[in-house]
XYZ file of C-alpha atoms in Angstrom:
575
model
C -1.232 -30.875 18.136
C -2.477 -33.803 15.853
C -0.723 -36.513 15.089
C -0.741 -39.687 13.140
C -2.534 -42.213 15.304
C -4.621 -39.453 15.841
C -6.012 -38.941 12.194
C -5.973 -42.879 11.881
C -8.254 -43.292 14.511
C -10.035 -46.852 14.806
C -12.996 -45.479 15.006
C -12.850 -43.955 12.067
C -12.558 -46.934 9.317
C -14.571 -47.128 6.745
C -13.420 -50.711 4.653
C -9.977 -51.556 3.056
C -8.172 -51.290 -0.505
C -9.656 -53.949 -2.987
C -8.246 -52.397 -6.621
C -5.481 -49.883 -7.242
C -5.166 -47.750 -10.282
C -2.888 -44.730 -11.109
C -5.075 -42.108 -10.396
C -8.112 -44.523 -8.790
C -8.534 -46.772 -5.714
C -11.616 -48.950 -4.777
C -12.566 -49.752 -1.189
C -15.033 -52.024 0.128
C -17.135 -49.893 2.431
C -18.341 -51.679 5.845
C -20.453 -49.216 6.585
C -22.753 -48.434 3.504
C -25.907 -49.881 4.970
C -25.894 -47.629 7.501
C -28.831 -45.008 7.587
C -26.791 -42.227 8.325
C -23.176 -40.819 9.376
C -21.730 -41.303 12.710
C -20.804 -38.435 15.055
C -17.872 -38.572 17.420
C -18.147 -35.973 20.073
C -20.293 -32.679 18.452
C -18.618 -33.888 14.562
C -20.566 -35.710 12.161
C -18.286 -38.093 9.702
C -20.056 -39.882 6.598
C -17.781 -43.013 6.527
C -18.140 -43.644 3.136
C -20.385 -40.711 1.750
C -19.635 -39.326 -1.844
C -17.645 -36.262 -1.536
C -15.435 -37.310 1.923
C -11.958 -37.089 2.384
C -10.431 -39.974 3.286
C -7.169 -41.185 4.211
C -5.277 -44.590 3.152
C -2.841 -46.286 5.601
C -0.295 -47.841 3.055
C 2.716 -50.371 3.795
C 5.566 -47.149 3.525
C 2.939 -43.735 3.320
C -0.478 -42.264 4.139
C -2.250 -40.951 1.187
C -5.617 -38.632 0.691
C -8.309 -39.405 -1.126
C -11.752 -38.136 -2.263
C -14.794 -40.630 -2.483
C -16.156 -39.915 -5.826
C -18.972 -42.676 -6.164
C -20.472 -45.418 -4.180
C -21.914 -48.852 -5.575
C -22.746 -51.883 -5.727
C -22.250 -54.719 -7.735
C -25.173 -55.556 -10.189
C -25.220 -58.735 -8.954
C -26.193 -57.546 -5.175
C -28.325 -54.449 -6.411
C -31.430 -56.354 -5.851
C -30.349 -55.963 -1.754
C -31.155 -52.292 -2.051
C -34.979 -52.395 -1.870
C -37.322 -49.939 -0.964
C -37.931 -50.919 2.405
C -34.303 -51.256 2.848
C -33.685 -49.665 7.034
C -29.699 -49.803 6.557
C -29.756 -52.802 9.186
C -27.396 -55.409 7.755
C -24.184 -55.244 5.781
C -23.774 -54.666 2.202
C -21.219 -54.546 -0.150
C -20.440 -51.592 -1.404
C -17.647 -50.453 -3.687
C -16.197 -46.910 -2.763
C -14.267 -45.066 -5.987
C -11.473 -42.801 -4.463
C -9.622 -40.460 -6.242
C -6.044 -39.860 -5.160
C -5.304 -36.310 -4.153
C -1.919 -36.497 -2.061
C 1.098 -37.674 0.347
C 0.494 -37.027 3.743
C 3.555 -36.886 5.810
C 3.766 -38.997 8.810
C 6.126 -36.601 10.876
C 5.043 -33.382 9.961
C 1.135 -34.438 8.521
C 1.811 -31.907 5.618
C -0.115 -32.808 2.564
C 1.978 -32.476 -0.463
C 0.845 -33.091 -4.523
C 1.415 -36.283 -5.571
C 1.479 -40.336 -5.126
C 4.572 -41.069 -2.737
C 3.893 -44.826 -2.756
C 0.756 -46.394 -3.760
C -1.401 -48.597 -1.169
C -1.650 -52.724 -1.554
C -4.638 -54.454 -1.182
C -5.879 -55.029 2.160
C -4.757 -51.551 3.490
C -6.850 -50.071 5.842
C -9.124 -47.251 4.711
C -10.258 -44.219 7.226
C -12.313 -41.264 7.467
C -10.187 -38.147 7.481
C -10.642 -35.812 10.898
C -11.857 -32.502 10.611
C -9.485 -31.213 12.691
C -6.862 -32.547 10.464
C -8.608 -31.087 7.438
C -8.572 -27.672 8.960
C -4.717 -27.871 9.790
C -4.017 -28.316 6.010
C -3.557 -24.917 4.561
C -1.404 -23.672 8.083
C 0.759 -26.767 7.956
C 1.415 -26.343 4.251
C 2.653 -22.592 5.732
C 4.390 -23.579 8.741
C 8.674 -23.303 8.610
C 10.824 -26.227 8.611
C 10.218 -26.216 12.510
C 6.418 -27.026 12.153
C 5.816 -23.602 13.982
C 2.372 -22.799 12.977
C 2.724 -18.525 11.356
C 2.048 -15.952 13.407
C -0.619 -13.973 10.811
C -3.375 -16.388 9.764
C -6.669 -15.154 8.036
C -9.732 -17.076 9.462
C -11.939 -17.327 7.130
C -14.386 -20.033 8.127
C -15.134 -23.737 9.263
C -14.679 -27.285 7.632
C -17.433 -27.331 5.109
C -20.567 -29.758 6.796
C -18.338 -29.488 9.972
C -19.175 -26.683 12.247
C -16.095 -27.478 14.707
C -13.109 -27.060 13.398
C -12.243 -23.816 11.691
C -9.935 -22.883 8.619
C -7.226 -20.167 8.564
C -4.517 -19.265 5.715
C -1.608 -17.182 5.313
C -1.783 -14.568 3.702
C 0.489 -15.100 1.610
C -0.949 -18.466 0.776
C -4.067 -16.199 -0.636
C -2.522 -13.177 -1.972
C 0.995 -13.789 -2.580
C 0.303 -15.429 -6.170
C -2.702 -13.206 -6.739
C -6.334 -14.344 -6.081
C -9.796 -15.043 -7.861
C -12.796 -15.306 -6.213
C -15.202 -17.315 -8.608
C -19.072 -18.659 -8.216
C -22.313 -17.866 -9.885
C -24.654 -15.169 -8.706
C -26.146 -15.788 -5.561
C -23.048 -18.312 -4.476
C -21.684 -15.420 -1.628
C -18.708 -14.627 -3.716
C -19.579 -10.865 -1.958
C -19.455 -12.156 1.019
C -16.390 -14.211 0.931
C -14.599 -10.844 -0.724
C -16.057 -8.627 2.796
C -14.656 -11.979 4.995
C -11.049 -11.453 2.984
C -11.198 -7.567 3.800
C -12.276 -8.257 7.051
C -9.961 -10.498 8.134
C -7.154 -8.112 6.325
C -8.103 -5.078 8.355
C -7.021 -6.705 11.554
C -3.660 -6.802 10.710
C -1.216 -3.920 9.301
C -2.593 -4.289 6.036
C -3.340 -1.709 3.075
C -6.579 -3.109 0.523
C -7.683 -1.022 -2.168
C -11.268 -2.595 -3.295
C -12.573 -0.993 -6.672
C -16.197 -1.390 -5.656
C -18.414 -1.398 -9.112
C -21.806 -1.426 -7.884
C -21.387 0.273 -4.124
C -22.517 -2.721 -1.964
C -19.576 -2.426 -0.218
C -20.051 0.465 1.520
C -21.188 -1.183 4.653
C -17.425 -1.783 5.375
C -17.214 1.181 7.698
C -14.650 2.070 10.242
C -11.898 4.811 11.495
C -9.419 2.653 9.306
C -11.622 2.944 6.254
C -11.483 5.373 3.648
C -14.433 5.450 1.150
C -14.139 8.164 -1.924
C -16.903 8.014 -5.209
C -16.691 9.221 -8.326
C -19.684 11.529 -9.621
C -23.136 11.222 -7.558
C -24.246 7.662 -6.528
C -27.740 7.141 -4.662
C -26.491 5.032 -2.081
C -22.844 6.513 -0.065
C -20.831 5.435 2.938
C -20.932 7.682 5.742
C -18.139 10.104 5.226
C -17.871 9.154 1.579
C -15.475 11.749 -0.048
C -16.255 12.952 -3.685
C -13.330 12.737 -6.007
C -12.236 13.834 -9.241
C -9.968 11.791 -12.132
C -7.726 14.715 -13.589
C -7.687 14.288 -17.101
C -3.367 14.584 -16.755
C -4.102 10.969 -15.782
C -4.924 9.605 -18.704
C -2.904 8.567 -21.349
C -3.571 9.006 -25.080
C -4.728 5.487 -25.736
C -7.681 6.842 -22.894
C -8.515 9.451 -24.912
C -8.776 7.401 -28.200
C -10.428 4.836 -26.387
C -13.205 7.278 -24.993
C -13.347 9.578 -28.019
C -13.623 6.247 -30.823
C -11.702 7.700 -34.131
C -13.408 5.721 -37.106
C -11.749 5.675 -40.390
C -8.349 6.397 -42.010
C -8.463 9.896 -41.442
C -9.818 10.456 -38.111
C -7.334 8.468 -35.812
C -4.184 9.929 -37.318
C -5.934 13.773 -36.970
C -6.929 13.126 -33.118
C -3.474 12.222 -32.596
C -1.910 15.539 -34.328
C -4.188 17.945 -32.278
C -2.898 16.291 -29.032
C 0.366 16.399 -30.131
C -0.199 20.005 -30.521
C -2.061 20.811 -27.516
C 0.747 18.852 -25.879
C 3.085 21.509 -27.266
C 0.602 24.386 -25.824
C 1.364 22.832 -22.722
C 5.163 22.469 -22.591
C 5.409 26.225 -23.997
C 2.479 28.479 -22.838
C 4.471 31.956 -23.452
C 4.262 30.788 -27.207
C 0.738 29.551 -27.752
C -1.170 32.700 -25.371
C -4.409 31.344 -27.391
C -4.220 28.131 -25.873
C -3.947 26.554 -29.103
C -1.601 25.975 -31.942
C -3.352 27.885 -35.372
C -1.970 26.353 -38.725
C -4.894 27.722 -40.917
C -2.823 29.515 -43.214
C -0.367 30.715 -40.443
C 3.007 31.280 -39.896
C 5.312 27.969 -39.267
C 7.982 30.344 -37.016
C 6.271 29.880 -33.595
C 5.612 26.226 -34.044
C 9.296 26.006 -35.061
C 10.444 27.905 -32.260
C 8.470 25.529 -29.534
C 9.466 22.344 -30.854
C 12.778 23.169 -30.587
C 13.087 24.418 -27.405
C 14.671 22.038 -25.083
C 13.304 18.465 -25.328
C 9.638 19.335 -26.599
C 10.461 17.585 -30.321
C 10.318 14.309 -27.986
C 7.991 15.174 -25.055
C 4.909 16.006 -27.919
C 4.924 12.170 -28.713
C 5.120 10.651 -25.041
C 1.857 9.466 -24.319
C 2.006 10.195 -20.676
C 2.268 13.960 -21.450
C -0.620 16.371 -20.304
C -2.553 18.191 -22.510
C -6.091 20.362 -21.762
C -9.083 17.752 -23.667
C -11.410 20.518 -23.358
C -9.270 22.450 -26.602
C -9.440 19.796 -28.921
C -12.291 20.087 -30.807
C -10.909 23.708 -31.289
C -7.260 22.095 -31.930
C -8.928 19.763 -34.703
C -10.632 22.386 -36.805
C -6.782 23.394 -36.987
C -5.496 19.919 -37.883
C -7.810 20.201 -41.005
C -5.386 21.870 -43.160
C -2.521 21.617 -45.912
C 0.668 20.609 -43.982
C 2.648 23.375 -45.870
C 1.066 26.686 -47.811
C 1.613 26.170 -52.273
C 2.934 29.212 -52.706
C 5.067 29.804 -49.114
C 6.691 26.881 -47.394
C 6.933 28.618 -44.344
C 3.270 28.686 -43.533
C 0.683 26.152 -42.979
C -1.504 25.300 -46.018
C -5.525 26.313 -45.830
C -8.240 24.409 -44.729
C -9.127 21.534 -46.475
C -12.257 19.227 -46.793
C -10.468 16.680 -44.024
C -12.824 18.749 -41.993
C -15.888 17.257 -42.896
C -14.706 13.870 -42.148
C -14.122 14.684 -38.505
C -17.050 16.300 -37.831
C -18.329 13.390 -36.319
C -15.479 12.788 -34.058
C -15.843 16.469 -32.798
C -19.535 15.627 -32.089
C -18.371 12.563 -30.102
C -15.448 14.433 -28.188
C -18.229 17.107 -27.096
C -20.912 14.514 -26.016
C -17.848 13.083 -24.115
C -17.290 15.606 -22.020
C -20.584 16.392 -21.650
C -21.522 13.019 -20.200
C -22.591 12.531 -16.666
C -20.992 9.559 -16.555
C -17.493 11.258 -16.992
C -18.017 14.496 -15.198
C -15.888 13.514 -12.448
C -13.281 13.663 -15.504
C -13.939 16.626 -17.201
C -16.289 19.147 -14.984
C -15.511 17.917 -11.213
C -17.297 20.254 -8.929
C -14.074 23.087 -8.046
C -13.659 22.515 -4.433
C -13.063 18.079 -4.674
C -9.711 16.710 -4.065
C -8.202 14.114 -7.047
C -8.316 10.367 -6.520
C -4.466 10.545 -6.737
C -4.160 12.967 -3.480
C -6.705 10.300 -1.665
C -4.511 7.207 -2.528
C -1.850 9.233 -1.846
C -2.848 10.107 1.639
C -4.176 6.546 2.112
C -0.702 5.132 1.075
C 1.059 7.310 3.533
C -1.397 6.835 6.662
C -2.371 4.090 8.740
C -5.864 3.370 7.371
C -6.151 -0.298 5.703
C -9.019 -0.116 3.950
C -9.433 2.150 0.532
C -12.847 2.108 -1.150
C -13.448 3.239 -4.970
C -17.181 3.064 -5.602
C -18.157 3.581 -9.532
C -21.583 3.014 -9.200
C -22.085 6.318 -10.416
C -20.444 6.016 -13.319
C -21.689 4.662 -16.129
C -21.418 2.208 -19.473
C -22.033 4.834 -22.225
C -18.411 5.862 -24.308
C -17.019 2.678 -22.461
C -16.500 5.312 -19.627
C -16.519 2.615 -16.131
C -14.202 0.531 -18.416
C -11.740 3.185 -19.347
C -11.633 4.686 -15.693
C -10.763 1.555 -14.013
C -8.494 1.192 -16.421
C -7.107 4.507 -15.099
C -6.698 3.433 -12.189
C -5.652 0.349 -12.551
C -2.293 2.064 -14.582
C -1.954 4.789 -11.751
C -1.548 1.444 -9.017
C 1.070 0.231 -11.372
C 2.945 3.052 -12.177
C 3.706 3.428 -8.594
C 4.239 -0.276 -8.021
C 7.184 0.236 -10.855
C 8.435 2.691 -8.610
C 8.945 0.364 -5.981
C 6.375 2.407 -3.711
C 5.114 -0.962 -2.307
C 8.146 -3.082 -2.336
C 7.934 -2.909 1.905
C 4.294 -2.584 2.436
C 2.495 -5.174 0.375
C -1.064 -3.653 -1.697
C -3.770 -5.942 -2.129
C -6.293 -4.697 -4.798
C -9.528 -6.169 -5.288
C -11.628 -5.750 -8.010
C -15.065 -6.554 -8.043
C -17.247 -7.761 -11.316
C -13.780 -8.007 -12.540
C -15.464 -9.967 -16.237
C -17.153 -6.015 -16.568
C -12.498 -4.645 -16.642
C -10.860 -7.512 -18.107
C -9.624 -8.419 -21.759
C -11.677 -5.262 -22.995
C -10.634 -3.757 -26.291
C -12.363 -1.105 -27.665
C -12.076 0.846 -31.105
C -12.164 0.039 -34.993
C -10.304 -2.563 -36.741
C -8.279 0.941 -37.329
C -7.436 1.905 -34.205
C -7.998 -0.964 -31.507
C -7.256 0.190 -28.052
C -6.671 -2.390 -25.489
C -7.612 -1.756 -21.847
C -4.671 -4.034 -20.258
C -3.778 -2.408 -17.001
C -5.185 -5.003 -14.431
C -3.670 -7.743 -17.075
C -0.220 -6.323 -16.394
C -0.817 -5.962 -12.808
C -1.593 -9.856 -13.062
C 1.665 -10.629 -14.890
C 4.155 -8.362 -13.497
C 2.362 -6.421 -10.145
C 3.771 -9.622 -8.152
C 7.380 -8.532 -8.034
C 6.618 -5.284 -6.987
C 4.337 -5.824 -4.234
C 0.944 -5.464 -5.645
C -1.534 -8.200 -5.796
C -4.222 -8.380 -7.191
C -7.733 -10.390 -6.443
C -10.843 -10.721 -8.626
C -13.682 -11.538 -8.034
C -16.406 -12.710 -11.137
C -19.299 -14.579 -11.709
C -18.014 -15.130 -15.399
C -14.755 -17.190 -15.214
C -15.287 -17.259 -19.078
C -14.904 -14.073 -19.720
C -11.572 -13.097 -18.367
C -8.798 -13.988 -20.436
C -7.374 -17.517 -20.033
C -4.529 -15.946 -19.231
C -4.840 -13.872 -16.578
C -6.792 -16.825 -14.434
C -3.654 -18.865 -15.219
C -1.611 -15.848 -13.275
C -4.033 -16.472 -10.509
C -2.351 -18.414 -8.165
C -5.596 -18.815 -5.857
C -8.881 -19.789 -6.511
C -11.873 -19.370 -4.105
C -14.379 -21.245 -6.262
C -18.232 -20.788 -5.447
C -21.140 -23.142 -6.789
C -20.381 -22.676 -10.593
C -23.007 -24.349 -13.029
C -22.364 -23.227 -16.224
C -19.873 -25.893 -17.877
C -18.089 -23.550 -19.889
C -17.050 -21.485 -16.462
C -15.923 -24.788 -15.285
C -14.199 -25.804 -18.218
C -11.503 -22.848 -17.804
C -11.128 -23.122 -14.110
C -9.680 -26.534 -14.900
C -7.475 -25.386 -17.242
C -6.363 -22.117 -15.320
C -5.627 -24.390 -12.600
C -3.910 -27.621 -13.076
C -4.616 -28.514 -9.228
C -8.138 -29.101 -9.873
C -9.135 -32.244 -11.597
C -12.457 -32.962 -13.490
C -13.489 -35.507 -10.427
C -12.875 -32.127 -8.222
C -14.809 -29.927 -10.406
C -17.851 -32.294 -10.566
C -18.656 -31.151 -6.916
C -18.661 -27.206 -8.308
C -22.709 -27.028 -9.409
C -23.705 -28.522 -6.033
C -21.862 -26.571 -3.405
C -23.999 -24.863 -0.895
C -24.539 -20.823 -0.487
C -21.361 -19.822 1.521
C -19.292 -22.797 0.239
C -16.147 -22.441 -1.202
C -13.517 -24.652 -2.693
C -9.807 -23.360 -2.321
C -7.677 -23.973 -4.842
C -3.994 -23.257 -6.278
C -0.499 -24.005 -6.334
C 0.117 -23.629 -2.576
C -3.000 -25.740 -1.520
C -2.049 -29.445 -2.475
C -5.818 -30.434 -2.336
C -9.390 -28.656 -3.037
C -10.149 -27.620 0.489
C -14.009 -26.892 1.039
C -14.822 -24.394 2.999
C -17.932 -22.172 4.566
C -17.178 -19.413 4.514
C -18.043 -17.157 7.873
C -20.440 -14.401 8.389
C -18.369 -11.273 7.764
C -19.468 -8.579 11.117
C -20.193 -5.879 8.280
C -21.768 -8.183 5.435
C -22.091 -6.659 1.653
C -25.490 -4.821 0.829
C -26.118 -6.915 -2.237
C -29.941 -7.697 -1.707
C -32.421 -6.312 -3.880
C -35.749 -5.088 -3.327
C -38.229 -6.851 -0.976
C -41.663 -8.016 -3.412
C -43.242 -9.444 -0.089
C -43.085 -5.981 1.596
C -43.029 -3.550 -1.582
C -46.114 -5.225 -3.296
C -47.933 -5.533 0.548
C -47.651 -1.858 0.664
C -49.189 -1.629 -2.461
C -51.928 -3.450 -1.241
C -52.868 -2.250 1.268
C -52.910 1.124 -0.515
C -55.611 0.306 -2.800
């Protein structure tokens, strides 16, 4: 176990205190000249490198700092030649920014200035080993009993030595976003999470969106798709979406109404067909006919029982596949001129949804929803899978919608689906014992998505609830992006985690510093220049940025593209 002589080790001072600030100390460095680092045992340490974590020995408290800039003063600039070796003293001027408290007793790291150092005090290198012990001692009980579940997840960023581990519920408790630029190994840090989760008693559902996942194979792993993808897990399962699992917003969301008089027609024929549903000994045409027909058996199904309230519930099932038929219907005189018991004739309403009925049949039509509407007979629904994934002792479930495509908004609106089926049975307290972790991948392709006219704007919210209310029921969720800027502002802020890759587009970095007050500008400087693999941790329960590489995962993502070395030397040698 560390302790506090032990992280202010002699050998690790770097200069002293020479100007205090509120948020800024300087140092002067004694070992600036030097060519390089110095390594103690197999563990490099910069002593004064831009980027270190340091620690300050103050009169009454021990404080952490990051080295933000090193210089000199113009007046000894001219020292700094180029044949300059790094063989005599300089002096430098270290800028440190102030991150935290450290604890003497306990060496937990909290937010915050305790007491601020005096001039003179003694600046040091912080230990690895110290920096690794962060996130667990931030976890540990008032007994400084390390917890027993830990998720390893790598090393000490340029330290190979000492390795990282978290809670949890340090990651997933307040939900989690895993954020970077392509090409930064956010796929890789979201197999390490999984991986590291599937040792333990835990249940993951990952919404995979472009299938390279499916390396993530195993006898606790359950892997369905959704129509016909090229590239399958062993043992992949086909499933089906049943249309009762979608809600009317779905429908108007896949099906588009435009105008005044399409919207409020699409929602009378599934009212009706809602009706065919809830009395089928009425309606043995499978649809309700108003063209100039009687008003008595309409009467008579509405009010039998509750169905004058169960037609307007959005939850309630209806058959899709009538509704172009149901429509033609709609178009029609509410009540007859010359009999008020009868429907009126058909009226030229029809013409202005013949375009919505061409829509609704290209709809179901679509390869991209035929797992929707015209599932192969002998597939199982996705709700019997998650069901028999929720009730057995696999951890890992795998959606893959890589089949599915963008036309009619159709990944969208599915994942959507899904999204709403995971919180319907969070509200029913089905996870309240066993935590759910749900990832979703290319989350920026799901989130803050509205789709429709200015007349009838549908808003695909599900995941957004699950960010603001899943929590309390047991369901967390994770994201991972490489477009911070495109999920809402508010949703990151409900991410109580980040796992922050190289990021070099300013306006990405921009709203990870406002989503996370815990991350400073001086802390977000160091985004566009962290290696492949490198991650910086972030979030209410981590009172600094800890950097971290990330470790190989044993069943990495299959995320590379096509070879042009090999491919186009084929080619070559063809000709």
């Amino acid at each position: 176990m560390i302790s506090l002589d032990g992280i202010l080790a002699s050998n690790l001072k770097i200069g002293v205190v020479s100007s205090v600030s509120a948020q800024l100390v300087k140092t002067n460095l004694a070992h600036a000249g030097n060519v390089s680092g110095q390594y103690l045992g197999h563990n490099r340490y910069g002593k004064g490198e831009v980027g270190e974590l340091v620690l300050i020995e103050g009169q009454q408290a021990v404080l952490l700092g990051r080295i933000t800039e090193v210089t000199l003063p113009d007046r000894d600039r001219t020292e700094i030649s180029q044949d300059f070796a790094g063989s005599r003293q300089i002096d430098a001027i270290g800028f440190i920014r102030l991150l935290g408290s450290v604890n003497p007793q306990s060496l937990r790291v909290t937010a915050g200035v305790s007491s601020y150092p005096r001039l003179g005090d003694r600046v040091y290198s912080a230990p690895g080993e110290f920096i690794s012990q962060i996130p667990l001692l931030t976890s540990a009980g008032v007994d400084g009993i390390p917890p027993e579940i830990s998720l390893n997840l790598g090393h000490v960023s340029g330290d190979g030595g000492f390795p990282i581990a978290v809670t949890p519920e340090k990651i997933f408790g307040r939900h989690c976003a895993i954020l970077g630029s392509t090409g930064g190994g956010k796929s890789w840090t979201t197999s390490k999470l999984i991986e590291e989760c599937r040792r333990f008693a835990a249940k993951v559902v990952l919404i995979d969106a472009t299938g390279e996942y499916r390396s993530l194979v195993g006898p606790d792993a359950l892997h369905c798709h959704l129509g016909s993808p090229i590239y399958r897990a062993p043992d992949s399962l086909e499933v089906a979406i049943p249309p009762t699992s979608f809600t009317e917003t779905d429908f108007i969301a896949l099906f588009q109404p435009s105008g005044k008089t399409q919207g409020p027609k699409l929602r009378e024929a599934i009212k009706s067909l809602r009706l065919v549903n809830l009395a089928p000994d009425l309606f043995t045409d499978r649809i309700v006919w108003k063209v100039d027909q009687s008003r008595v058996t309409f009467r008579q199904a509405m009010n039998r029982g509750n169905n004058a309230n169960l037609v307007g519930n959005p939850n309630q099932p209806f058959d899709p596949k009538l509704l172009v038929r149901q429509l033609i219907q709609e178009c029609c005189y509410p009540t007859s001129f010359t009999d008020p018991e009868r429907f009126g004739s058909a009226n030229n309403e029809i013409s202005h949804c013949s375009s919505l009925m061409t829509r609704i049949m290209s709809v179901m039509e679509s390869p991209s929803l035929s797992s929707v509407f015209s599932p192969p007979p002998e597939i199982s629904s996705l709700v019997e899978q998650l069901e028999t994934f929720l009730a057995s002792d696999k951890t890992l479930f795998r959606i893959c919608l890589s089949a599915v495509g963008y036309e009619f908004n159709a990944r969208e609106v599915i994942a959507n689906v899904i999204g709403r089926l995971l919180l319907q049975r969070a509200r029913a307290e089905a996870f309240r014992s066993k935590p759910l972790i749900t990832i979703l991948d290319e989350a920026h392709n799901f989130l803050g998505k509205t789709i429709g006219s200015e007349d009838d704007v549908q808003n695909l919210d599900a995941f957004e609830l699950i960010a603001k209310e899943g929590r309390k029921y047991g369901l967390n969720l994770c994201l991972a992006t490489q477009r911070p800027r495109d999920i809402t502002e508010g949703v990151l802020s409900q991410m109580g985690t980040l796992l922050v890759h190289r990021l070099t587009n300013d306006r990405d970095r921009e709203v990870v510093e406002r989503a996370c007050g815990e991350i400073d500008r001086s802390a977000a400087a160091f985004l566009p220049n962290l290696k492949q693999g490198e991650v910086a941790m972030v979030g209410v329960d981590f009172p600094i940025p800890v950097t971290i590489q990330i470790g190989r995962p044993l069943q990495p993502p299959i995320s590379d593209g096509p070879s042009f070395q090999s491919s186009w030397a084929r080619a070559e040698d063809m000709q």
